[in-house]
Each structure stands twice: as structure tokens, then as C-alpha cells.
């Protein structure tokens, strides 16, 4: 190991949501004097407005800091931030792979929670040295000893001398900085070997093209080098290499083993640089790539339509812009009879979907109509072919289907013992298969279930929250596909199928869902001049029906001479309102009513 | 110059004893109206501004407010201005709106002398609690006194205004109101649904009102229609019923897009292809300069066609398709035959003998139908 390598520490900060990860990152930046505290905007690493508002990190970012330790020597710290939500599990794992160690932040008032564990396991899987940090010790309800005990008992790592800090008040941050030097190993690797560098993130810059974030394991990378991305097989010429400083990119001559930095290579879209891929030299390639590359695929699909059909082009431009920085967002044009032109969009999960929708609405000022989220089903056809289905409209008819399958998630729920009964009921209702239950301590339990993803996206988070007063936490990952009796549920208004309302559902669920949505349609469709029959059907079989009665009253009683102008205005206003209506077959509904119907809530 | 024939004149009297809780018409408490004299002289000078136009009237309508609050002298001086300015056709319909308790021997006598031949009295309900809710100043007995007094003065053509959808009103109480009023056998009955308008006391206290729900209101509408039709009244406009031959000639002008002149605060005119109207601000009106109107619009062919259909369909007689074609050069039916046919199928609309008109059911959803048709 070179002298230089011995003075590098690559680490991440991992935590359950709201345990103070970003605040600790800020303090570290501040204490390494990289950022003047008074100039610092809160939570520098989270640089999207939305992230800051939600207090979560969506995309990983990295920053290079320098720290003069008590031993008088100067160290380079590469702090690699990780996304904090279950939807971005793979990205988290790649960020961790770029590190030798991880600070595991545990809230002294909350203790170990589901994502604390999930993240700790991820770190252990990646052979990281875990350095626990107990946070929020300034709060009256802080239980430092309890948190230490939980870390030792539940995660199984020593915590007797781990730092106890208040990131908010900047208390004991030096302890953390010193521990990084002593506890986290310096990066190994040989700068003279063939190049092996891990892509752990990328972002699109309008001037530089794609900026690729890498961690070099072996070899040395310089501007002008011809590189190959091993999983993709594509080749580029490096334009620039450098490091990520707190206030921007800084060009460097080279990046060598153990270092974290960026490259630019006239790459046009982030989709060309897959996270987890290995960068090597085109003319002297490494024998094998770094292990663990996975092509991530969307798990949740939804149709997104502009509320105002004329803004289809704007929506497309907006999605393209978002995709520049988010390779996991996929979309393709889709046409719905009910909603017109829009896009079928794929997301890593529900949070990812919400974030995209919110960014479209906020940053691009679009009003959207989104259809119910759907997972990807797998169907073996009688003809022997197997198809994947991301859109209810593609679901085959019953007689074409040999077997249908749905994605099943390995789910971990950590909860105070009081709520175990309620959670078990919930999981039972949601077709969960109980795997096991572990007491983490006398007050908390870790439950393992296999749950269909289709049940999780159907309002599972809210149901869990309401049954546990928000104390339970959920984490899940794809386990695989399981055969399941699935049917497509259609809704007809006035005898016409409204394609945007169709969804795929577990057969036994079909009746209750059909009834519920038929009722919602009845509540939300304004009375019109004609009676509107609502029917829910599977194939040609009608399983629920409701009727919206004809409107009885819509009249302006008095109308004198002077009222004519006013009356005209009223009528015109009413006509304007009609223009905003969405035609569902021959039935008109407001976009709000449409969304109300699609909004998933309550149990079943 | 040719005499313009058969116009209607509307005269607005913006004074009331007090403002009712639902009222969004342009009116002010009379006692506080120190500007009454000024108003009447401004009104008279507005009337006189038409003197060079040689207009003949066949309907005059004093509305408000409460025109019956005018003293005999005031009324007569306004009428004198009308007489000086316009030619009044023999048999001209001459209506004055009145509220119970404001009719007296004195003003009824003045009305008679000036040629008033029709009264329109606001009753709204026979029930004390409902009248109180509405903020009316009278009870049913006081109405009866006024009604009988008017009859004794020879006023036989009387309209009574009723209302449904009143807070606390029930189907039964409304039925009783209808029956009682029918027993008085007025020639004309107007039945309005209460609308809570912005800016009224009702609007402000909306949460505390116990209003009949939409279904009940609907039932009341059909109750009135069924009951009055069964008792010899024709339902000739959405909110108006009359004995045959007693339709309000003046109001028909609005719905048939005939010309009329409105004078006074907030009054509108439709005259010479223009619709124009006065301010509703008394201070502005009192200083108005002759021919300047706050609102003034030339009604082009497109607007005229729109209004013709919109207003014509308020009437049971609807409008004549050939007349529409003649006026606007467009075939009303051909250009929207699909939707008209579907309304006919659903029983909202009818076409008979060249006339298109709404059915009883169609009346009550006329807005929704109009938004599809025009």
C-alpha cells in the first residue's frame, strides 16, 4: 500500500430515515473546515430541493474532504452519501461497495430500526467496517446505554466505545473524525495493476455531459485514456478526471487505486453508465469485472397523463429531462381511450414514483393524472411463451393463460411488541406468508414475511402506519415470482370499458375491490343528464354494479332583463368547467374525481 | 321619424324597508336614503333622455326594491316623466311590484289614476317561521290585508311571488302555501327556488341554515308544477305560472329577445341591437352623464343567437326553428341534431310544429342542457 493510500478513508453514512444522517454529514464537512459553518446551507449533500424538504436523500453524492488528525497527519476523507429508501437498495449497495467503512447512525431516542438493520446488513455484506455513532444525545429522551445495547445485541457489533454525539449541536464530532482514522481501514489495491474502477453514481451536466462517479480499486486513470465499461461493453475516451470538492468538481491529473473521483467522457445519457459497472482500460483490460453488477429494473409501473391533453409535449420533455439524471426511470408513450396521450412509466418503487410525480408537478408545473400503480406480472401462455406484463391492457384473456405469477417481496418489519398482533392481521389480510419472528430485545420484534408486491403498493405503508401509530418500520427486497391466480378487473361506464381504470388483481380480492371502486365511482361522478350504470367485470362476467342517478336540478330560477349578461357568464363558466372534464366513454368527470377514484386507500 | 313600436319600459326603484336575507338585488333601506329626491329627479331625467326617439310602450314595469314604498307624489312625478316622453299604447300592461304592508289606499289610488293595471306582490310563504328566516317584514295576515285592499281598488290582475327551498321549509308547509295562495285565485304566480347568493346575509350564515336538500327542493319544484297545472295555471316559464292570457307581457319580452328600456340604478336595456346598463352605485348614478352607461355592448349576430336560444328555452313555448333560421341564417336543429335527438329520447326536449322547447323535466336541468346546446 502506498503512502497516499494509507491516508485515504472511504466511508458512507448509513441510518434509518430521520436518524440524522444528513446532519452528521454537515457537521463532518464543517469540522473538516471544508465548509465554513456560517456559509453552509443546511444539509449540503442533499442538493435537490425536494430532498431537503422531505429530509431524505434521493441520489448518492460524494465529497472529498481533508482532515488533520490528532497524530498530526493529514487524511483524505471520501464521504459517499447513500440514498435512504428501500426503493434505492441497489444504489445503496453500490455506494457501500465503494467504501471500506460505514458510520452507522443510530438515534438515541429511537434505537435500532428496520432500515438501521437493513443498511447494517448491506454494509456487512460488502465487508465494511461498521463504526456506530449514537446521535441526538442532546434530547431529553436520549437513551445512550440502551442504544449501545441494541447495537451490540441486535446488530452484533461492539459499541462500548462508539462516539455519542449531537450532530445538531456539533457535540463530540471530533470523536467521530478520529475514529474514522483509527477504525476504518485504508483502501487496498494496486495502482500498477490493470484498471478496475466501480461506477457508483452519475449525473448529467449540460456542459460536461454525463459525470461518472467512480471508486478506483486497481490501476490508474488519466484524461485521454480509452476506457471500456465492462458490463455494457461500450468504450469511451476520458476527457477529464478529478475529484468532488464540496463546492464543485476539481480537475486532477489522475485517479489511482483507493481514490474516489469522477470522469467525463462525452457520454450523453446516464443510462449508458450503469451503476455497478466496472471501468477498465480498453487496451489493457482487467481479467474480470468487480462482482455484484446488476441491471436494475423498474418494479412499479403507472400511466402518467397530462391533465390538460395539450401539454403532452411538455410532459415528454420533462420526463426526458428527469431521465438525464435518473437512469432507473423508464417511460414509453401510451394511449388511453379515457385519458388520451401519456406515458407508461416504470419506477423502482412507490417512493421513486411519488418523487417523480412530485418533481413533474413542481419543477415542470404540470398537472397530472396518474393511473393506479401496477407491478410486473409474469404469465405463461398456453402456447408455451412467457410474457411480462407491466400494463393491465396487456393482460391476456383467461383462456390464453396457463399460469400467472406475481412478484413476492422478502419483507422485514420491526415493531414495538404491542403492535405485533395488528401487524400480523395486516400481513394476513395482505396475503403475507409468515416466515419467522425474532425478539430484538424485550420491547421490540423483527417480523419476516413474504408479501406480494401488489399488496405492498396498495396502501400498505399507510395501513402499517395507522396500525402502529407510526412506530413500525418496513424494509423489503424482491424474493422472486410466485404463481398466483390473477384476473384483470375492468370497469364499464354506460356499458363502455374505461381502460384507465382497469387493473390486475388477485382473484379472491376482485370482488371486494370491484365493489369498493364502483362505490367510489358513484360518489365521485357528478350526476349528469343521463343515468349512468357502473359495472365492474372480469371478462364478460359482471361482479359489481352501481348507478349514478340522472341529475335532477341544474337551473337558474330567476332571470330578469339585467340578469342576461350574468346568466350568460354563468353558462359560459359552466361550459369552461366542462372543457376540463375528462371523458370516460360518454361520461364526463373532473380530473379530481378521476384521481379520487384511483387513489388507493383503506384496507381493501 | 317612425315610431318604435311595442317596447317595454323597466323602472328601478332601489328602496326597501329592509333588505331580505336572500336579496342580492340592487336596493337600499328607504329610511336611510337621504338621496331619495335626488334619485327620483335623476331617474326622471334619464327617462326624459329618450324623448327624441318617439317610442311607444306596451308594457311598463316598476321593479325594485319596493316600488310601492314611493309616495303618491313621487310615483306620479315619475309617471308624468314617462307620459311626457313615451307614447303609451292603449291596453299597455303596467305592473308595479309591491310588498305587503306597503300598500295603502293612498298609493293604490295613485296607481289606479296613473293606469297601473297589474300588481306583483311578494309573499314568498304563508308561514311565519319561514318569513322570519327570509327576513321579510310581514306575516301572512298582513299580506292578506294588502291583497284584499288591492282587490277592493279593482286590481284583479295580481301576481304573487312564492319561494321554495327556504330554510326550515318542508314539502308539507310548501304544499300548504301553494293551496292557500291558489284559494286567493291570483292571475299569476311566480315560484322561485331560493338561491344563496354571495354577499347576502344568508351566504354569510350558510353553515347555520337548515336548508332542504336537493332532492326535497326538487320535489318542491315538481309539486308546484303539478299542483298549479292541475288547477288551471299554465307553466309558461321555468319559474312562472299564469291563468291563460295573463302571462306577464313585460317579462316575456326578456325571454323572447324583444326590445326594452330599463331606467334607474342597475337597470339594463336591450334596445337598438345594444345591451346597456347603469351602475349599481347610487353615487355614480346620481352624477351620471346623459348617455353614458357603465355597461354597453353591441349584440352581434352570434351573441344574439346565443341569447335567443338561451332565453327562448326558458319558455314553455320555446322558440320557432324557422324564426331562428330567418334571424340567424343557421339551422338550429341540423347543426346539433345528434345531441337534440338524445335529449328528445330522454324526455328533456321536444320539437313540435316548428317549435323547440324543454319539457317539465327539461326545465329543471336547463343549465346542463343549455351548456350542451349553445
Short mmCIF file of N, CA, C and O in Angstrom, two decimals, chain A residues 36 72 99 109 126 165 167 177-178 185 238 275 296 332 336 400 405 457 459 473 543 551 578:
data_model
loop_
_atom_site.label_atom_id
_atom_site.label_comp_id
_atom_site.label_asym_id
_atom_site.label_seq_id
_atom_site.Cartn_x
_atom_site.Cartn_y
_atom_site.Cartn_z
N UNK A 36 -17.29 26.54 5.65
CA UNK A 36 -17.47 27.45 6.75
C UNK A 36 -18.90 27.31 7.25
O UNK A 36 -19.85 27.40 6.46
N UNK A 72 -1.27 14.43 13.82
CA UNK A 72 -0.58 15.44 13.03
C UNK A 72 -0.58 15.17 11.54
O UNK A 72 -0.12 16.00 10.76
N UNK A 99 -16.74 1.82 -0.55
CA UNK A 99 -16.17 2.23 0.74
C UNK A 99 -15.47 1.08 1.45
O UNK A 99 -15.69 -0.09 1.14
N UNK A 109 -32.85 8.21 20.76
CA UNK A 109 -34.21 8.17 21.30
C UNK A 109 -35.04 7.07 20.63
O UNK A 109 -36.12 6.73 21.11
N UNK A 126 -20.97 -6.17 2.27
CA UNK A 126 -19.92 -5.56 1.47
C UNK A 126 -18.57 -5.48 2.21
O UNK A 126 -17.69 -4.74 1.80
N UNK A 165 -22.94 11.43 19.98
CA UNK A 165 -22.85 12.81 19.51
C UNK A 165 -24.20 13.49 19.45
O UNK A 165 -25.25 12.84 19.54
N UNK A 167 -25.33 15.68 16.49
CA UNK A 167 -24.95 16.27 15.21
C UNK A 167 -25.54 17.67 15.10
O UNK A 167 -24.93 18.58 14.57
N UNK A 177 -14.48 11.85 13.91
CA UNK A 177 -13.42 12.07 12.92
C UNK A 177 -12.17 11.25 13.25
O UNK A 177 -11.51 10.71 12.35
N UNK A 178 -11.84 11.17 14.53
CA UNK A 178 -10.66 10.40 14.95
C UNK A 178 -10.89 8.90 14.73
O UNK A 178 -10.02 8.17 14.27
N UNK A 185 -10.41 0.98 7.74
CA UNK A 185 -9.17 0.63 7.06
C UNK A 185 -8.89 1.54 5.86
O UNK A 185 -9.84 2.04 5.25
N UNK A 238 -11.64 9.16 -22.17
CA UNK A 238 -11.81 10.02 -21.00
C UNK A 238 -11.41 11.45 -21.36
O UNK A 238 -10.34 11.69 -21.91
N UNK A 275 -24.91 2.02 -12.92
CA UNK A 275 -24.34 1.91 -11.59
C UNK A 275 -23.97 0.46 -11.32
O UNK A 275 -24.75 -0.45 -11.62
N UNK A 296 -30.67 -2.89 -12.88
CA UNK A 296 -31.90 -2.70 -12.11
C UNK A 296 -33.07 -2.47 -13.04
O UNK A 296 -32.97 -1.81 -14.06
N UNK A 332 -42.46 5.01 -21.80
CA UNK A 332 -42.76 4.92 -23.21
C UNK A 332 -44.17 5.45 -23.45
O UNK A 332 -45.01 5.41 -22.56
N UNK A 336 -54.46 6.13 -23.97
CA UNK A 336 -55.63 5.61 -23.28
C UNK A 336 -56.86 6.25 -23.91
O UNK A 336 -56.84 7.43 -24.23
N UNK A 400 -56.20 -17.85 -22.48
CA UNK A 400 -54.84 -17.86 -23.03
C UNK A 400 -53.82 -18.18 -21.95
O UNK A 400 -52.66 -18.48 -22.24
N UNK A 405 -48.06 -15.33 -12.54
CA UNK A 405 -47.17 -15.19 -11.39
C UNK A 405 -47.12 -13.73 -10.96
O UNK A 405 -47.26 -12.82 -11.77
N UNK A 457 -47.88 -2.21 -2.61
CA UNK A 457 -48.14 -0.92 -3.25
C UNK A 457 -49.58 -0.48 -3.05
O UNK A 457 -49.92 0.66 -3.31
N UNK A 459 -51.33 0.69 -0.70
CA UNK A 459 -51.53 1.38 0.57
C UNK A 459 -51.02 0.64 1.80
O UNK A 459 -51.54 0.83 2.90
N UNK A 473 -41.41 -0.12 11.24
CA UNK A 473 -40.71 0.22 10.01
C UNK A 473 -40.65 -1.00 9.10
O UNK A 473 -40.65 -2.14 9.57
N UNK A 543 -69.31 -8.35 -11.84
CA UNK A 543 -69.22 -8.76 -10.43
C UNK A 543 -69.64 -7.65 -9.46
O UNK A 543 -69.74 -7.89 -8.27
N UNK A 551 -79.14 13.63 -13.06
CA UNK A 551 -79.21 14.90 -12.36
C UNK A 551 -80.67 15.35 -12.33
O UNK A 551 -81.43 15.13 -13.26
N UNK A 578 -66.75 22.30 -18.14
CA UNK A 578 -66.93 21.06 -18.89
C UNK A 578 -65.71 20.74 -19.73
O UNK A 578 -65.37 19.58 -19.95
#
